[in-house]
Coordinates of C-alpha atoms in Angstrom, one line a residue:
M1 CA 98.3 152.3 89.1
G2 CA 94.6 152.1 89.8
E3 CA 92.9 152.1 93.1
T4 CA 94.8 150.2 95.8
M5 CA 93.3 146.9 96.6
I6 CA 93.6 144.6 99.6
L7 CA 93.5 140.8 99.4
E8 CA 91.6 139.4 102.3
V9 CA 92.0 135.7 103.2
A10 CA 88.9 134.2 104.9
D11 CA 88.2 130.6 106.2
Q12 CA 85.0 128.6 105.7
R13 CA 83.3 130.5 108.5
G14 CA 84.1 133.9 107.0
R15 CA 86.8 134.8 109.6
I16 CA 89.5 137.0 108.2
L17 CA 92.9 135.1 108.6
Q18 CA 95.2 137.7 106.9
R19 CA 95.3 140.7 104.6
H20 CA 97.8 141.6 101.9
R21 CA 98.2 144.8 100.0
L22 CA 98.5 144.4 96.2
G23 CA 101.2 146.3 94.5
A24 CA 103.2 146.3 91.3
A25 CA 105.0 143.0 92.1
P26 CA 103.3 139.7 91.4
V27 CA 101.6 138.1 94.4
S28 CA 101.9 134.3 94.6
V29 CA 99.3 132.4 96.6
G30 CA 99.6 128.8 97.9
R31 CA 100.7 126.5 100.7
G32 CA 104.4 126.8 99.8
L33 CA 106.5 128.9 102.2
R34 CA 108.0 130.9 99.3
N35 CA 104.6 132.4 98.5
A36 CA 103.7 136.0 99.3
V37 CA 100.4 134.8 100.7
I38 CA 100.8 131.4 102.5
L39 CA 97.5 129.5 103.0
D40 CA 97.3 126.8 105.7
D41 CA 94.8 124.8 103.8
P42 CA 95.5 121.1 102.8
Y43 CA 93.2 121.5 99.7
V44 CA 95.4 124.3 98.3
D45 CA 98.4 123.5 96.1
P46 CA 101.9 124.6 97.1
D47 CA 101.8 127.0 94.2
H48 CA 98.1 127.6 93.5
L49 CA 97.7 130.9 91.7
V50 CA 99.4 134.2 91.1
I51 CA 98.0 137.8 90.9
E52 CA 99.8 140.2 88.6
A53 CA 99.5 143.9 87.9
E54 CA 98.9 145.0 84.3
R55 CA 100.3 148.1 82.7
D56 CA 97.0 149.9 82.9
G57 CA 96.8 149.5 86.6
T58 CA 94.4 146.6 86.7
Y59 CA 95.1 143.1 88.2
Q60 CA 94.8 139.6 86.7
F61 CA 94.9 136.3 88.4
R62 CA 96.1 133.1 86.9
D63 CA 95.7 129.5 88.2
L64 CA 98.9 127.5 88.2
S65 CA 97.3 124.2 87.1
S66 CA 96.2 123.4 90.7
I67 CA 94.6 120.1 91.5
N68 CA 91.4 121.5 93.0
G69 CA 91.3 124.6 90.8
T70 CA 90.2 128.2 91.4
W71 CA 86.5 128.9 91.6
E72 CA 84.5 132.1 91.2
A73 CA 81.7 133.0 93.6
H74 CA 79.1 131.6 91.1
H75 CA 80.6 128.1 91.5
R76 CA 82.4 128.3 88.1
R77 CA 85.9 126.9 87.8
V78 CA 88.2 129.4 86.1
S79 CA 91.8 129.4 85.0
D80 CA 92.4 133.2 84.8
G81 CA 90.5 136.5 84.9
A82 CA 90.4 140.1 86.0
V83 CA 90.5 141.1 89.6
R84 CA 88.3 144.0 90.7
I85 CA 87.0 145.3 93.9
G86 CA 84.4 142.9 95.1
T87 CA 85.8 139.9 93.3
E88 CA 85.7 136.6 95.3
L89 CA 87.7 133.5 94.5
K90 CA 87.6 130.2 96.2
V91 CA 90.8 128.0 96.5
G92 CA 90.4 124.8 98.4
R93 CA 88.5 125.7 101.6
T94 CA 89.7 129.3 101.6
T95 CA 88.1 132.4 100.2
L96 CA 90.0 135.2 98.6
R97 CA 88.3 138.6 98.7
F98 CA 89.5 141.8 97.0
V99 CA 88.4 145.0 98.7
S100 CA 89.3 148.7 98.5
A101 CA 92.0 150.0 100.8
D102 CA 89.6 152.7 101.8
L103 CA 87.0 150.3 103.1
P104 CA 86.2 151.3 106.7
V105 CA 86.8 148.7 109.4
A106 CA 85.0 148.2 112.7
A107 CA 86.3 149.9 115.8
A108 CA 88.7 148.1 118.1
L109 CA 87.2 145.8 120.6
Y110 CA 87.6 146.5 124.3
D111 CA 90.3 144.3 125.9
P112 CA 89.7 144.0 129.6
S113 CA 93.1 142.3 130.1
A114 CA 94.6 145.7 130.4
Q115 CA 92.5 146.3 133.6
T116 CA 94.3 147.2 136.8
G117 CA 93.3 147.2 140.5
I118 CA 91.4 144.5 142.4
V119 CA 89.1 143.7 139.5
G120 CA 92.1 143.5 137.1
R121 CA 93.8 141.0 139.4
L122 CA 90.7 138.8 139.2
L123 CA 91.4 138.3 135.5
E124 CA 94.1 135.8 136.6
P125 CA 92.3 132.5 137.1
R126 CA 94.3 131.7 140.3
I127 CA 93.2 134.9 141.9
A128 CA 89.6 134.4 141.0
A129 CA 89.8 130.8 142.3
L130 CA 91.3 132.1 145.5
S131 CA 88.3 134.4 146.0
L132 CA 86.0 131.5 145.7
A133 CA 88.1 129.5 148.2
L134 CA 88.1 132.5 150.6
Y135 CA 84.3 132.7 150.6
M136 CA 83.9 128.9 151.2
T137 CA 86.4 129.1 154.1
T138 CA 84.6 132.1 155.6
S139 CA 81.2 130.5 155.2
A140 CA 82.3 127.2 156.8
G141 CA 84.1 129.0 159.6
L142 CA 81.1 131.1 160.5
K143 CA 78.8 128.0 160.4
Y144 CA 81.2 126.2 162.7
L145 CA 81.3 129.0 165.2
A146 CA 77.6 129.4 165.2
S147 CA 76.8 125.7 165.8
P148 CA 76.1 124.5 169.3
D149 CA 77.5 121.0 168.4
D150 CA 80.1 119.6 166.0
P151 CA 78.6 120.0 162.5
S152 CA 79.4 117.5 159.8
T153 CA 81.4 118.5 156.7
A154 CA 78.2 118.6 154.6
E155 CA 76.6 121.0 157.1
L156 CA 79.7 123.2 157.0
L157 CA 79.9 123.3 153.2
T158 CA 76.1 123.6 152.4
P159 CA 75.7 127.3 153.0
G160 CA 78.8 128.1 151.0
L161 CA 77.8 125.9 148.1
A162 CA 74.4 127.6 148.0
G163 CA 76.1 131.0 147.9
L164 CA 78.4 129.8 145.1
L165 CA 75.4 128.6 143.1
V166 CA 73.5 131.9 143.4
A167 CA 76.6 133.9 142.6
G168 CA 77.4 131.6 139.7
I169 CA 74.0 132.4 138.1
W170 CA 74.6 136.1 138.7
A171 CA 78.1 135.8 137.1
A172 CA 76.9 133.8 134.2
M173 CA 74.5 136.7 133.2
W174 CA 77.3 139.2 133.4
A175 CA 79.6 136.8 131.4
F176 CA 77.1 136.4 128.6
T177 CA 76.8 140.2 128.5
N178 CA 80.6 140.4 128.4
R179 CA 80.6 138.1 125.5
I180 CA 78.2 140.2 123.5
V181 CA 79.8 143.5 124.3
A182 CA 83.5 142.8 124.4
Q183 CA 83.8 139.3 122.8
R184 CA 85.1 138.0 126.1
F185 CA 83.4 135.5 128.4
R186 CA 85.3 136.1 131.7
F187 CA 82.9 134.0 133.7
L188 CA 85.5 133.1 136.3
S189 CA 86.5 136.7 136.8
H190 CA 82.9 137.8 137.2
W191 CA 82.3 134.9 139.6
G192 CA 85.4 135.7 141.7
W193 CA 84.4 139.4 141.9
A194 CA 80.9 138.5 143.0
M195 CA 82.2 136.2 145.7
A196 CA 84.7 138.8 146.9
I197 CA 82.0 141.3 147.5
T198 CA 79.7 138.6 149.0
T199 CA 82.5 137.8 151.5
G200 CA 82.8 141.5 152.3
L201 CA 79.1 141.8 152.9
T202 CA 79.2 138.7 155.1
L203 CA 82.0 140.0 157.2
L204 CA 80.3 143.4 157.4
A205 CA 77.2 141.8 158.8
I206 CA 79.2 139.7 161.3
G207 CA 81.1 142.8 162.4
F208 CA 77.9 144.7 163.1
E209 CA 76.4 141.7 164.8
W210 CA 79.3 141.7 167.3
I211 CA 78.9 145.4 167.8
G212 CA 75.2 144.8 168.6
F213 CA 76.1 142.0 170.9
F214 CA 78.5 144.1 173.0
T215 CA 76.3 147.2 172.9
P216 CA 72.7 145.9 172.9
G217 CA 71.2 149.4 173.1
T218 CA 73.0 150.8 170.1
D219 CA 71.1 150.8 166.8
L220 CA 73.6 150.9 163.9
G221 CA 71.3 149.5 161.3
A222 CA 71.4 152.6 159.2
V223 CA 75.2 152.6 159.2
E224 CA 75.3 148.9 158.3
G225 CA 72.8 149.6 155.5
A226 CA 74.9 152.5 154.1
L227 CA 78.1 150.4 154.1
S228 CA 76.3 147.5 152.5
A229 CA 75.0 149.8 149.8
V230 CA 78.6 151.0 149.1
L231 CA 79.7 147.4 148.7
I232 CA 76.8 146.6 146.3
A233 CA 77.7 149.7 144.2
W234 CA 81.3 148.5 144.1
L235 CA 80.0 145.1 142.9
L236 CA 78.2 146.7 140.0
A237 CA 81.1 149.0 139.2
G238 CA 83.5 146.0 139.1
H239 CA 81.3 144.2 136.7
F240 CA 81.1 147.3 134.5
Q241 CA 84.9 147.5 134.5
L242 CA 85.1 143.9 133.1
V243 CA 82.4 144.5 130.5
T244 CA 82.6 148.1 129.3
E245 CA 85.3 150.7 128.5
W246 CA 83.6 153.4 130.6
P247 CA 85.9 155.6 132.7
P248 CA 85.8 155.0 136.4
R249 CA 83.6 158.1 137.1
R250 CA 80.9 156.9 134.8
R251 CA 81.0 153.3 136.1
W252 CA 80.6 154.5 139.7
A253 CA 77.9 157.0 138.8
I254 CA 75.7 154.3 137.1
A255 CA 76.4 151.8 139.9
T256 CA 75.5 154.4 142.5
V257 CA 72.3 155.4 140.9
T258 CA 71.3 151.7 140.4
T259 CA 72.1 150.9 144.0
A260 CA 70.2 153.9 145.2
A261 CA 67.2 152.9 143.1
V262 CA 67.2 149.4 144.6
V263 CA 67.5 150.7 148.2
G264 CA 64.7 153.2 147.5
L265 CA 62.5 150.5 146.2
I266 CA 63.1 148.4 149.3
A267 CA 62.3 151.4 151.5
I268 CA 59.1 152.1 149.5
L269 CA 58.0 148.5 149.9
G270 CA 58.4 149.0 153.6
R271 CA 60.1 145.7 154.5
P272 CA 60.5 145.9 158.3
G273 CA 63.9 145.1 159.7
T274 CA 65.8 145.8 156.5
F275 CA 67.5 148.8 158.1
G276 CA 67.1 149.9 161.7
A277 CA 66.2 148.4 165.0
G278 CA 65.1 145.1 163.5
N279 CA 68.7 144.2 162.9
V280 CA 69.6 144.8 166.5
L281 CA 67.1 142.2 167.7
R282 CA 68.3 139.5 165.4
R283 CA 72.0 139.8 166.5
G284 CA 71.7 137.7 169.6
A285 CA 70.7 134.5 167.7
S286 CA 74.1 133.0 167.0
L287 CA 76.6 131.8 169.5
K288 CA 79.6 134.0 170.4
P289 CA 82.9 132.1 171.1
I290 CA 84.1 134.5 173.8
A291 CA 85.1 134.2 177.4
A292 CA 82.4 135.0 180.0
R293 CA 84.5 137.8 181.5
F294 CA 84.2 139.7 178.3
L295 CA 80.4 139.4 178.1
P296 CA 78.4 142.6 178.7
A297 CA 76.7 141.2 181.8
S298 CA 77.4 140.6 185.5
D299 CA 78.5 137.4 187.1
V300 CA 76.2 135.1 189.1
E301 CA 77.2 136.5 192.5
G302 CA 76.7 140.0 191.3
Y303 CA 73.4 139.1 189.8
F304 CA 72.0 137.7 193.0
A305 CA 73.4 140.6 195.0
R306 CA 71.7 143.0 192.7
A307 CA 68.5 141.0 192.9
A308 CA 68.7 141.2 196.7
E309 CA 69.2 144.9 196.6
L310 CA 66.2 145.3 194.3
K311 CA 64.1 143.0 196.6
T312 CA 65.0 145.1 199.7
A313 CA 64.2 148.3 197.8
V314 CA 60.8 146.9 196.7
D315 CA 59.9 145.7 200.2
R316 CA 60.8 149.1 201.7
M317 CA 58.6 150.8 199.1
A318 CA 55.8 148.4 199.9
D319 CA 56.1 149.0 203.6
D320 CA 56.1 152.7 203.1
S321 CA 53.0 152.4 200.9
T322 CA 51.2 150.3 203.5
G323 CA 52.1 152.6 206.3
S324 CA 50.8 155.7 204.5
A325 CA 47.6 153.9 203.6
D326 CA 46.9 152.9 207.3
R327 CA 47.7 156.2 208.9
P328 CA 44.6 158.2 207.9
A329 CA 42.4 155.4 209.1
A330 CA 44.0 155.5 212.5
D331 CA 43.7 159.3 212.8
S332 CA 40.0 159.2 211.9
A333 CA 39.2 156.7 214.6
P334 CA 36.9 158.2 217.4
K335 CA 38.6 159.0 220.7
R336 CA 37.4 157.6 224.0

């Protein structure tokens, strides 16, 4: 036998539907289920053509009097002929290509469906949708607790919808990248992951706001900034996990370097209040649904008692100052 050949079956768009190795036995091609190569093409006969091996190791094809015929690549109808590597035949809307068995094929595509962990769970649509719902619930709850009156449904949902829109644009960019790199779109997974990290960042900010409320003199802006940077790095590493086949160490290394570069750029630009005491000052703006006895302040009676003590102390200091100022004048008066 000569060189081993592979019969490739392609549709109108050039997509490979199946492959068949040619051997010594005849290979029948058609829509009939008894054929060696079954074509799901309504323009192909049940028994369309047959490919047979010759004694010298070559192959010949023979059309079986099909209705629409067998055509060569140069749009010429043929009834039989030799089959060589590179030969293309058209039957109905299907293309038959003959290639060498030694022809290299492309490397396997990365399949993110094998992912594990939190990001892997987001590949399930219901988990990704749950992440979006959790963010909307968190956003609406925080808006309600921070409002001095009863907000309407639109007022409760508007901040969350705005966050979903921004995160949706961010997720769409990652999804298109995912499509290019891994032939997967995964928009909902990217969106769910972005909203999960956004929810974490929101709860982190609220947590430090409460800490700043109970301890007004404590400046934890640097700690909050460091934890926020970790979450942002985790955000990037999660997107990398959905898109690439990088190992975890490489994903985290690139995400960490990228996050550090962004934080450094913010520091160079010198935006005041990004990290540091500016955050402490802004934490008293929203309402805190907490009983007065837990507030870091004294009650009304204690306030007035303390004010009276301060007033007495100030009056005493003023009297002492006045007395010390008048005494030299009295001593310097002439004696009679």
